[in-house]
XYZ file of C-alpha atoms in Angstrom:
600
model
C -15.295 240.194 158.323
C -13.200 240.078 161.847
C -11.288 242.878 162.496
C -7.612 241.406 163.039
C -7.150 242.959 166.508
C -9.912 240.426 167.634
C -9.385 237.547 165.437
C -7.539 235.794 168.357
C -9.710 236.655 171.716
C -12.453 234.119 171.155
C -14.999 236.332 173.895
C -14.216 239.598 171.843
C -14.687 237.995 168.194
C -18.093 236.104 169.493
C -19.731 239.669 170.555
C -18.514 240.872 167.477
C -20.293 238.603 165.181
C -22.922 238.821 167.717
C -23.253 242.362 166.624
C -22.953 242.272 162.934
C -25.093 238.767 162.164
C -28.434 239.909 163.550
C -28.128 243.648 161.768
C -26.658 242.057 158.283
C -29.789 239.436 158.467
C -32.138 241.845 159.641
C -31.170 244.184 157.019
C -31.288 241.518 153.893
C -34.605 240.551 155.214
C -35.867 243.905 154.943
C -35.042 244.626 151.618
C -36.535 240.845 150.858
C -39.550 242.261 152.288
C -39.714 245.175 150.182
C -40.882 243.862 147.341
C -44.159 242.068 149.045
C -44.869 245.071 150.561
C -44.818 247.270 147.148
C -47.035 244.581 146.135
C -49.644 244.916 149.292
C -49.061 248.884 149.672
C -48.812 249.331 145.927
C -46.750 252.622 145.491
C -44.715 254.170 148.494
C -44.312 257.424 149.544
C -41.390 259.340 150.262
C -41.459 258.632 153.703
C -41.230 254.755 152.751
C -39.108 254.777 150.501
C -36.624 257.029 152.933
C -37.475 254.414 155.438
C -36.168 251.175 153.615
C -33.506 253.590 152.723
C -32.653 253.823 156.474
C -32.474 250.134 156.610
C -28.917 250.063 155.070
C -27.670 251.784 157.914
C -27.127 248.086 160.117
C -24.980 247.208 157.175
C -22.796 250.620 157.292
C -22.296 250.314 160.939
C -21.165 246.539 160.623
C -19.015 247.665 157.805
C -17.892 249.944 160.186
C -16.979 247.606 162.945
C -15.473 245.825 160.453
C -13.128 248.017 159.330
C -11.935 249.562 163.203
C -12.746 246.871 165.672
C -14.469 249.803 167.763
C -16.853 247.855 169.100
C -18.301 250.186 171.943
C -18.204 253.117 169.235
C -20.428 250.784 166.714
C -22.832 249.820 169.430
C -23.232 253.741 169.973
C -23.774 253.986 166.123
C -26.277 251.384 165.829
C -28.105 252.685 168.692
C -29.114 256.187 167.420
C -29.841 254.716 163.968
C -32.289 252.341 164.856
C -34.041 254.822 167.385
C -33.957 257.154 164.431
C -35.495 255.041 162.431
C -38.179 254.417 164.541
C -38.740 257.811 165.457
C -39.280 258.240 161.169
C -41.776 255.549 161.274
C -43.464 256.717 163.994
C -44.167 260.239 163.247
C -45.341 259.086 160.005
C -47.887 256.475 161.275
C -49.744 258.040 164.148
C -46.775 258.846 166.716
C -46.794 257.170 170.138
C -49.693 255.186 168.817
C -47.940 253.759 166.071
C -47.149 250.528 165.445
C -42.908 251.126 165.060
C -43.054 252.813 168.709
C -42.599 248.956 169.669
C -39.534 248.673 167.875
C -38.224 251.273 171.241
C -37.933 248.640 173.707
C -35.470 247.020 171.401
C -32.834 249.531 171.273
C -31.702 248.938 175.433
C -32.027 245.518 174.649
C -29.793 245.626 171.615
C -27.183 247.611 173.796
C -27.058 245.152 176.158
C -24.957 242.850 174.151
C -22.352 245.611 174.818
C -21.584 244.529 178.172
C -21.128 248.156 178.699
C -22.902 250.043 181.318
C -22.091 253.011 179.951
C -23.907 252.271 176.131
C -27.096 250.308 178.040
C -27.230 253.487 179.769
C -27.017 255.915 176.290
C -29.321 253.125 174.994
C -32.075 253.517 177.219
C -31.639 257.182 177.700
C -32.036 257.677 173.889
C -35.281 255.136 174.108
C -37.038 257.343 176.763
C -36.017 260.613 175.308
C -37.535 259.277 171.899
C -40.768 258.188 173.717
C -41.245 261.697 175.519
C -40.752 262.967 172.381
C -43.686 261.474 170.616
C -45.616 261.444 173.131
C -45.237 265.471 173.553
C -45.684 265.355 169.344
C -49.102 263.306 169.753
C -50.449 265.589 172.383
C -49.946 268.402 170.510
C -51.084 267.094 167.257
C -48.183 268.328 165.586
C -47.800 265.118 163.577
C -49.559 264.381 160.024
C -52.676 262.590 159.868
C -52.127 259.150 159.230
C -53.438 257.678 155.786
C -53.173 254.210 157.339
C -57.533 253.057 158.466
C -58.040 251.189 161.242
C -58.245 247.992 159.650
C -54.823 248.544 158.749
C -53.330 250.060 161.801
C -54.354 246.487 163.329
C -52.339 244.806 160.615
C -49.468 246.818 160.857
C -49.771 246.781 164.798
C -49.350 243.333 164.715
C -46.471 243.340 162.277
C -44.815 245.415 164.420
C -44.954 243.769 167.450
C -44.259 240.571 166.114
C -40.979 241.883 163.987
C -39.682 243.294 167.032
C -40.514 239.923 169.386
C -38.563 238.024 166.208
C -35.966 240.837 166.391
C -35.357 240.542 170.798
C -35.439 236.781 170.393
C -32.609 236.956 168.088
C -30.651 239.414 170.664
C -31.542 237.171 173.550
C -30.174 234.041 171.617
C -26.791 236.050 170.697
C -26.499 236.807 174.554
C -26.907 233.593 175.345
C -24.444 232.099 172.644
C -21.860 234.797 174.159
C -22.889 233.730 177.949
C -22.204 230.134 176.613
C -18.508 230.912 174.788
C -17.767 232.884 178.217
C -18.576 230.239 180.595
C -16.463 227.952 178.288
C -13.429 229.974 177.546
C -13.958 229.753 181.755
C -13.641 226.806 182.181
C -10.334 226.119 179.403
C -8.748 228.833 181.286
C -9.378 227.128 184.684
C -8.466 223.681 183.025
C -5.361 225.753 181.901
C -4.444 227.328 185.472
C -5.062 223.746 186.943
C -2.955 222.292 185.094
C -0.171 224.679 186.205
C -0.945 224.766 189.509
C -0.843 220.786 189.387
C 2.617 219.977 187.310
C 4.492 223.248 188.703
C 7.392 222.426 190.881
C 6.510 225.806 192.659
C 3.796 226.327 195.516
C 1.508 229.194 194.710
C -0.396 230.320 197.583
C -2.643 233.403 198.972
C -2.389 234.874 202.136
C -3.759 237.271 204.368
C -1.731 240.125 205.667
C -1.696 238.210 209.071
C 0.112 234.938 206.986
C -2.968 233.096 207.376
C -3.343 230.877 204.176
C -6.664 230.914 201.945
C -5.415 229.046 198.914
C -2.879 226.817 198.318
C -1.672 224.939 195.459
C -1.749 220.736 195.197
C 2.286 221.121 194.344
C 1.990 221.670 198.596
C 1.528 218.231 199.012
C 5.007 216.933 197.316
C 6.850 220.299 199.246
C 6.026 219.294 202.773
C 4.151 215.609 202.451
C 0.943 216.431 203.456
C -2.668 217.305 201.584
C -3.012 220.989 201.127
C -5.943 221.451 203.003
C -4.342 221.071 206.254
C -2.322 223.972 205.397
C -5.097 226.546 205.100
C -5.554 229.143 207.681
C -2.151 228.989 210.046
C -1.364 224.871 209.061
C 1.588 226.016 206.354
C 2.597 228.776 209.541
C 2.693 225.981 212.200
C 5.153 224.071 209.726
C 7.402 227.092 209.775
C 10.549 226.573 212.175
C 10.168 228.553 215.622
C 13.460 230.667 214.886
C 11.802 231.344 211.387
C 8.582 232.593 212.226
C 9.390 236.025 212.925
C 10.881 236.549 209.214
C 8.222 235.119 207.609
C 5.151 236.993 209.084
C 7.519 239.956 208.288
C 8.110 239.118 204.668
C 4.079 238.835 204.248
C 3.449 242.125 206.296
C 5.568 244.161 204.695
C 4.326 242.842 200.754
C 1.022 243.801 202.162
C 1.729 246.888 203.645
C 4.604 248.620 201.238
C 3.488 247.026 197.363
C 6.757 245.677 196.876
C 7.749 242.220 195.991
C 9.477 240.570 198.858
C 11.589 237.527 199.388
C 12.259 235.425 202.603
C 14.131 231.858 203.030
C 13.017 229.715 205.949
C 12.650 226.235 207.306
C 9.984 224.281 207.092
C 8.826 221.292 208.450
C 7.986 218.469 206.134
C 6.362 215.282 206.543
C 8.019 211.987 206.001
C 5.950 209.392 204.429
C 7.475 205.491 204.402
C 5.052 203.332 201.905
C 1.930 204.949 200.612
C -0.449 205.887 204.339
C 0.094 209.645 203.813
C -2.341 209.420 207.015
C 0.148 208.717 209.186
C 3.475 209.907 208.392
C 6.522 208.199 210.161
C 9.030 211.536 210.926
C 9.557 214.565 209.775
C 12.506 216.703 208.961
C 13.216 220.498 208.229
C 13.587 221.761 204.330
C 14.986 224.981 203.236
C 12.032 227.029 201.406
C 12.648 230.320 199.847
C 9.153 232.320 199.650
C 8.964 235.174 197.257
C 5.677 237.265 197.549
C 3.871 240.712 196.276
C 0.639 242.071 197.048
C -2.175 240.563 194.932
C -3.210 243.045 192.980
C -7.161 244.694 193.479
C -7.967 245.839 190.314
C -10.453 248.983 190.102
C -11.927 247.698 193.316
C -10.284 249.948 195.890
C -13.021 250.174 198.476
C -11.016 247.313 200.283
C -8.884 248.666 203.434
C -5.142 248.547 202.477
C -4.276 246.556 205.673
C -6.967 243.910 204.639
C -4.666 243.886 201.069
C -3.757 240.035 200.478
C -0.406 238.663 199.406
C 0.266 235.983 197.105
C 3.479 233.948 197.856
C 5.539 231.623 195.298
C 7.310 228.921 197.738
C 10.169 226.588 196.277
C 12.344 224.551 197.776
C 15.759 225.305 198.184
C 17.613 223.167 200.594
C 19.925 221.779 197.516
C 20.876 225.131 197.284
C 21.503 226.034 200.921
C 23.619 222.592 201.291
C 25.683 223.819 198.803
C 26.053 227.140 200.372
C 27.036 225.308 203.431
C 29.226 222.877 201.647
C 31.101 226.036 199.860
C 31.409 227.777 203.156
C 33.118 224.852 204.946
C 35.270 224.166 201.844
C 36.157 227.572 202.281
C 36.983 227.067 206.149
C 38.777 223.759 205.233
C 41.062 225.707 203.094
C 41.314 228.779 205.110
C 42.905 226.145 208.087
C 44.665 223.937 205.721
C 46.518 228.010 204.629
C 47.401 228.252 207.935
C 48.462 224.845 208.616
C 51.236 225.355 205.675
C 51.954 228.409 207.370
C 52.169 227.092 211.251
C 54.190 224.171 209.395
C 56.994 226.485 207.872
C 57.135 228.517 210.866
C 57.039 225.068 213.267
C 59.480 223.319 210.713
C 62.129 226.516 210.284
C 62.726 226.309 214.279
C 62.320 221.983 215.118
C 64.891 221.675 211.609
C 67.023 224.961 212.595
C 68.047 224.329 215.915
C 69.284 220.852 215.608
C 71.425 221.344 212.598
C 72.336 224.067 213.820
C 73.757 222.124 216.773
C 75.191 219.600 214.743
C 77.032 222.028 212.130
C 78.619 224.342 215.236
C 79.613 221.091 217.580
C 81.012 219.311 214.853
C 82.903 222.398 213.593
C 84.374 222.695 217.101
C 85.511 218.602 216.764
C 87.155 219.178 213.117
C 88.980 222.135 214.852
C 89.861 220.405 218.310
C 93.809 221.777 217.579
C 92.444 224.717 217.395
C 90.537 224.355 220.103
C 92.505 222.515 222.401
C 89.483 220.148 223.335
C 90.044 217.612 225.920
C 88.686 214.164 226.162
C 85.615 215.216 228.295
C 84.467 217.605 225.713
C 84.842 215.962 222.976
C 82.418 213.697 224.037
C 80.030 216.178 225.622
C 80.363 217.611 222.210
C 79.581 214.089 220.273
C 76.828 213.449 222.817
C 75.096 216.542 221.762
C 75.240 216.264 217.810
C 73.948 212.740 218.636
C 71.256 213.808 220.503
C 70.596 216.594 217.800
C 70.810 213.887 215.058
C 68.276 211.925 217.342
C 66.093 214.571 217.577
C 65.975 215.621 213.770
C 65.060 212.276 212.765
C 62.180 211.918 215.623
C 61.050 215.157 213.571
C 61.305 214.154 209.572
C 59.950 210.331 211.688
C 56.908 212.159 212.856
C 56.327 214.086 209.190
C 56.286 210.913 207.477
C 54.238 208.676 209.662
C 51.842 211.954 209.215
C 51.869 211.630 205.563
C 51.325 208.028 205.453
C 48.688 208.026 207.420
C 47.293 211.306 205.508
C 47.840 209.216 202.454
C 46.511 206.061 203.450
C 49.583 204.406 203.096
C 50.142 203.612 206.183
C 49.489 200.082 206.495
C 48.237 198.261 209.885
C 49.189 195.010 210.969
C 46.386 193.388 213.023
C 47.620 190.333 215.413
C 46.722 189.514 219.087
C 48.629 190.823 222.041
C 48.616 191.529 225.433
C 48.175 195.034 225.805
C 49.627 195.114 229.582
C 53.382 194.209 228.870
C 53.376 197.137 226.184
C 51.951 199.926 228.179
C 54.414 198.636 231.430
C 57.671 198.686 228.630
C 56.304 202.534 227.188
C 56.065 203.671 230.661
C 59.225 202.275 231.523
C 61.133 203.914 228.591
C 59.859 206.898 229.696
C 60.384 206.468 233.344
C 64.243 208.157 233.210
C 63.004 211.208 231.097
C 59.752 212.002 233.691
C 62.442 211.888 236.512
C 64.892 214.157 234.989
C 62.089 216.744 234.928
C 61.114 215.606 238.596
C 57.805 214.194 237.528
C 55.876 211.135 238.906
C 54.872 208.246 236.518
C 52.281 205.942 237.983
C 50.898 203.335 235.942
C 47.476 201.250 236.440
C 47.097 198.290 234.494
C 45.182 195.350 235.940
C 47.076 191.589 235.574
C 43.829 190.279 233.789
C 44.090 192.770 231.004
C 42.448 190.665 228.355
C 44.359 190.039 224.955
C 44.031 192.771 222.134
C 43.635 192.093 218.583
C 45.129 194.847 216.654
C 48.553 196.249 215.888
C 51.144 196.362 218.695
C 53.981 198.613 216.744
C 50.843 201.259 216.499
C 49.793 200.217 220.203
C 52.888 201.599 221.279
C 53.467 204.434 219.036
C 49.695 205.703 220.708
C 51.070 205.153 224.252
C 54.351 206.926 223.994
C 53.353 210.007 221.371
C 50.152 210.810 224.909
C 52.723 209.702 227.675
C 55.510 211.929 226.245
C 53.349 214.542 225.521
C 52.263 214.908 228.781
C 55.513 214.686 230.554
C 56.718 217.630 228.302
C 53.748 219.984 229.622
C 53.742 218.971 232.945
C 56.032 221.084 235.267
C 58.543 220.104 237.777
C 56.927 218.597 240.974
C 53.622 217.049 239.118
C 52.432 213.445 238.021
C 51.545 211.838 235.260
C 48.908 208.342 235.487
C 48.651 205.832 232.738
C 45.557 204.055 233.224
C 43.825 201.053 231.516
C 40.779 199.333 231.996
C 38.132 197.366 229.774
C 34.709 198.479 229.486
C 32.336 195.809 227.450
C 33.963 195.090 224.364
C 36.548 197.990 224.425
C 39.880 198.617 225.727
C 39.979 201.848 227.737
C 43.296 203.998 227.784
C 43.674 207.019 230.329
C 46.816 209.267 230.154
C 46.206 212.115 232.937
C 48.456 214.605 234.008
C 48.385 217.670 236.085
C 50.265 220.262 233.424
C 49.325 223.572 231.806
C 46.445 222.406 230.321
C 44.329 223.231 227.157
C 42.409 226.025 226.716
C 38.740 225.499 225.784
C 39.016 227.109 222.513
C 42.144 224.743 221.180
C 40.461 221.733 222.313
C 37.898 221.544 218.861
C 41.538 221.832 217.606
C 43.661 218.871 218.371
C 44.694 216.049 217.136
C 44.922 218.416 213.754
C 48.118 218.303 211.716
C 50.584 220.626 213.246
C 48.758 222.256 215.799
C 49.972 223.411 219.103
C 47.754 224.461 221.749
C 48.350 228.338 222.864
C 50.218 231.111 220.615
C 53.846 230.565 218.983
C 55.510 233.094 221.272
C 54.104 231.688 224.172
C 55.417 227.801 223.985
C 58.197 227.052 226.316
C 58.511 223.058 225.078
C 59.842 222.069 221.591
C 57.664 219.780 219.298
C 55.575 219.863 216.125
C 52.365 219.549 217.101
C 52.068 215.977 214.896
C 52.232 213.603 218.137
C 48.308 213.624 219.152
C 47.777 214.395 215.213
C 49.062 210.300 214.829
C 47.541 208.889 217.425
C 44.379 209.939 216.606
C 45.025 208.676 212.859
C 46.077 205.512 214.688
C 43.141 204.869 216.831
C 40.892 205.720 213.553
C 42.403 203.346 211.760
C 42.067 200.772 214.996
C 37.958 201.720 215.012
C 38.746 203.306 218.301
C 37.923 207.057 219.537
C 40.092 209.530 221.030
C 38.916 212.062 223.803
C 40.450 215.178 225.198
C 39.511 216.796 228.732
C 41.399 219.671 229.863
C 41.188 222.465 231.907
C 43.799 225.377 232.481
C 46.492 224.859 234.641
C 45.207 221.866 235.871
C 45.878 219.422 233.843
C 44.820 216.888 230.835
C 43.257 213.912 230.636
C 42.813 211.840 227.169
C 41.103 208.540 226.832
C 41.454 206.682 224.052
C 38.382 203.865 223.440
C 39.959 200.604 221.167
C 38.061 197.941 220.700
C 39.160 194.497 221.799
C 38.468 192.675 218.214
C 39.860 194.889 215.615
C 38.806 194.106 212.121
C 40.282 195.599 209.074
C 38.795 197.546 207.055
C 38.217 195.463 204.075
C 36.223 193.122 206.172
C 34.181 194.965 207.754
C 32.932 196.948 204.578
C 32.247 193.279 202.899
C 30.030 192.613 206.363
C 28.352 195.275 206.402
C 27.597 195.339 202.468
C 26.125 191.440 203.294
C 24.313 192.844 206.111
C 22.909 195.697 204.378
C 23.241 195.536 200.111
C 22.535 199.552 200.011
C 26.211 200.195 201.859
C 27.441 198.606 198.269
C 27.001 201.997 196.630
C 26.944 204.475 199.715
C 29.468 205.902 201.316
C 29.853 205.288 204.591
C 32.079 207.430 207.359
C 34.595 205.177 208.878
C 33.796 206.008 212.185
C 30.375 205.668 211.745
C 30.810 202.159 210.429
C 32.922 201.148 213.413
C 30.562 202.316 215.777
C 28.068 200.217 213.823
C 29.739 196.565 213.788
C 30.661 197.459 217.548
């Protein structure tokens, strides 16, 4: 007999057949009682039989309901029929002394199943205006004289009042029975809500317009590792990164303030638990959150101040996210500088490649047309001497580009074997010796005699030592010095190559040792080279474990120390160490330098 706009709100279909059982049963019990009461009363009058007539009006206004799912509209309905019904009975027996005025007090209480404030108020309006009415009609003796005795009156006194005590006991147990389906469609919705709050990923929370938390959901605990209740009031805002703090208040001010969602990403603190003491965490580290909130919304309660408005925040965490971000970004950088690499590299490679073949194609022109030319002895070999040196210095170029692939490539294989480090560094600074005096330079070397053995590779030893000494004989200008130093500190080698050149600026410095680069602009280099000689040594000293350091200030000179370690072990060998040592480096990659630094 639902109405289908109800069928599925369990509250709304429960006051509905709250409604309609008590009139349909009060109703059929009527007209079951109209037969005993012929029988008592023996024939009725008009009045009567208009009266039992009236009864069918419950079952119309049910129908009613039935039909429109107006529920407030039925209660209205119901209302003025059964005060008019009562109002028919009671001018007929004796007014405000009859035994129906009872039946009065039941019409507020049947409205109150409404849960309207509006129809108790009708209700109980329509009750007292009823009662003033008969009282006024009794007073007056406008009403019919009564046919009912006294013995009667009693009787039908009693009836009364007990019909209408049967009839409130029935309207108290339907409130009840809807108090009862209320308090349990309650407590499934809270069931339902805590179950979301608990298996959501997200954090719900409430704040104040001032951030201070009054609820937040258990999901806190997995977000930052510790119970939610130490995040009420300002716990999750002492979490909050220092640097971070200013957005976030903002973010919950201005949802309180303007109505409008809004979002904020910050850092937040987060506990790090090692076994199962949540007590006592062991560290903490710093998550990316992203916090999305709105102003919670007040309903028809508007008496509260709009600054006092609260905000209710959805937190999630986001750091995946942001690595990625930062992951993209220096991907991007990566291939932004690898770009101009390949661009420094054509422009490097057009002039180192030009000039020497150019030299070798015009002087050796000149020798195929010596007749021509009438060339002596003397410059023929001037002009020999200087495609050789051109030749020489072409392949110390394509040399340098494919050492720098190798080692790019991993090709570039290392042959470890013990040596004495002091004989090489003496022999490198010696070859060098006649090109630092040409350019009037001074090349003082420092190696102690007890220079203890090296176990590494001695071609790459070398190649380190004369790539930084040459290097810094080219930028060091006429009348300056250049010191080789080494030393041993612990268990490493220490290499110093100083010199008192141009320098570096601070701003190249981050920069070298990258493939091609040259300190200072392209116009502005006075010294030929292609920026791959501190590129290979510091593939080199990688590869030897070893670190490479670069000090510089300019025009006053450069200083880099190189840091190899006296027992070199390959590569291969240490990974298989340090997998015994630790199984989890089996399957994680670890940095090379890192690792070196960790067997050393």
């Amino acid at each position: 007999m639902l109405h289908p706009s109800v069928r599925y709100d369990a509250l709304t279909s429960a006051r509905h057949r709250a409604f309609m059982a008590p009139r349909l049963l009060g109703s059929l019990a009527a007209f079951a009682a109209f037969p005993v009461y012929l029988a008592l009363r023996g024939a009725p009058n008009a009045i009567e039989v208009a009266a039992f007539a009236w009864l069918m009006a419950p079952i119309l206004v049910s129908y009613f309901l039935s039909r429109t799912g107006r529920y407030e509209s039925a209660q209205v309905l119901s209302s003025i029929a059964l005060a008019s019904l009562v109002m028919m009975m009671a001018i007929s027996t004796g007014g405000i002394n009859s035994f129906a005025a009872i039946w009065l007090v039941v019409v507020p209480i049947e409205a109150a199943l409404s849960a309207s404030r509006r129809i108790v108020a009708f209700a109980s309006a329509l009750a007292l205006s009823c009662v003033g009415i008969l009282i006024v009609l009794t007073g007056l003796d406008w009403l019919p004289a009564s046919e009912a005795g006294v013995a009667s009156h009693g009787v039908f006194t009693a009836f009364g009042i007990a019909s209408a005590t049967i009839y409130a006991a029935g309207l108290a147990f339907g409130t009840e029975s809807l108090a009862r389906t209320s308090v349990s469609l309650l407590y499934v919705e809270e069931d339902r809500y805590r179950l979301l709050a608990r298996n959501m990923s997200d954090v719900i929370s409430r704040h104040r317009h001032n951030g201070a938390v009054e609820f937040i959901s258990p999901a806190a605990e997995a977000l930052v590792g510790a119970p939610a209740q130490r995040l009420l009031g300002h716990g999750l805002f002492d979490r909050v990164h220092v640097a971070d703090r200013p957005a976030y208040l903002t973010a919950l001010s201005n949802a309180a303030r303007g109505g409008e969602a809004r979002s904020v990403e910050f850092r937040l603190r987060r506990d790090v638990v090692r076994g199962n003491d949540r007590m006592r965490p062991s560290g903490a580290e710093f998550i990316w959150v992203e916090m999305r909130c709105r102003p919670m919304e007040q309903g028809a309660d508007t008496s509260l101040a709009h600054a006092d408005a609260e905000v209710v925040a959805v937190l999630r965490d986001v750091t995946d996210r942001k690595l990625q971000e930062e992951a993209l970004a220096q991907a991007r950088i990566e291939a932004e500088r690898a770009d101009a690499s390949k661009t420094r590299f054509l422009a490097t490679m057009s002039h180192e490649l030009r000039t020497p073949l150019n030299a070798i194609i015009g002087f050796s022109d000149m020798l195929v047309q010596e007749e021509l030319m009438m060339l002596d002895a003397t410059k023929r070999k001037e002009y020999a001497q200087l495609i050789n040196d051109s030749g020489q210095h072409l392949l110390s170029v394509v040399n340098g580009i494919l050492d720098m692939s190798k080692l790019e490539s991993g090709n570039f294989e290392i042959s470890p074997e013990p040596f004495a480090p002091r004989p090489a560094l003496i022999n490198c600074c010696n070859l060098l010796a006649l090109k630092a005096r040409e350019n009037g330079i001074d090349l003082i070397t420092d190696a102690p005699k007890d220079l203890p053995e090296v176990n590494g590779d001695p071609r790459a030893f070398r190649q380190i030592l004369l790539n930084l000494v040459s290097n810094a004989i080219k930028f060091t200008e006429r009348g300056g010095s250049v010191t080789v130093a080494a030393g041993v500190e612990g268990s490493r080698l220490i290499l110093r190559v100083s010199d008192t050149g141009v320098g570096i600026a601070s701003d190249d410095l981050a920069r070298i040792g990258d493939p091609f680069f040259q300190a200072g602009k392209t116009y502005q280099r006075r010294h030929e080279g292609t920026g791959l000689g501190l590129s290979i040594v510091k593939s080199l000293v990688g590869m030897h474990g070893g670190e490479m350091q670069v000090q510089s200030r300019i025009d006053e000179g450069t200083t880099v120390t190189i840091t190899l370690p006296l027992e070199f072990t390959p590569q291969a060998e240490r990974a298989s160490n340090v997998a015994t040592l630790n199984p989890a480096a089996r399957t994680a990659p670890i940095d090379q330098a890192h690792q070196v630094k960790k067997s050393a």
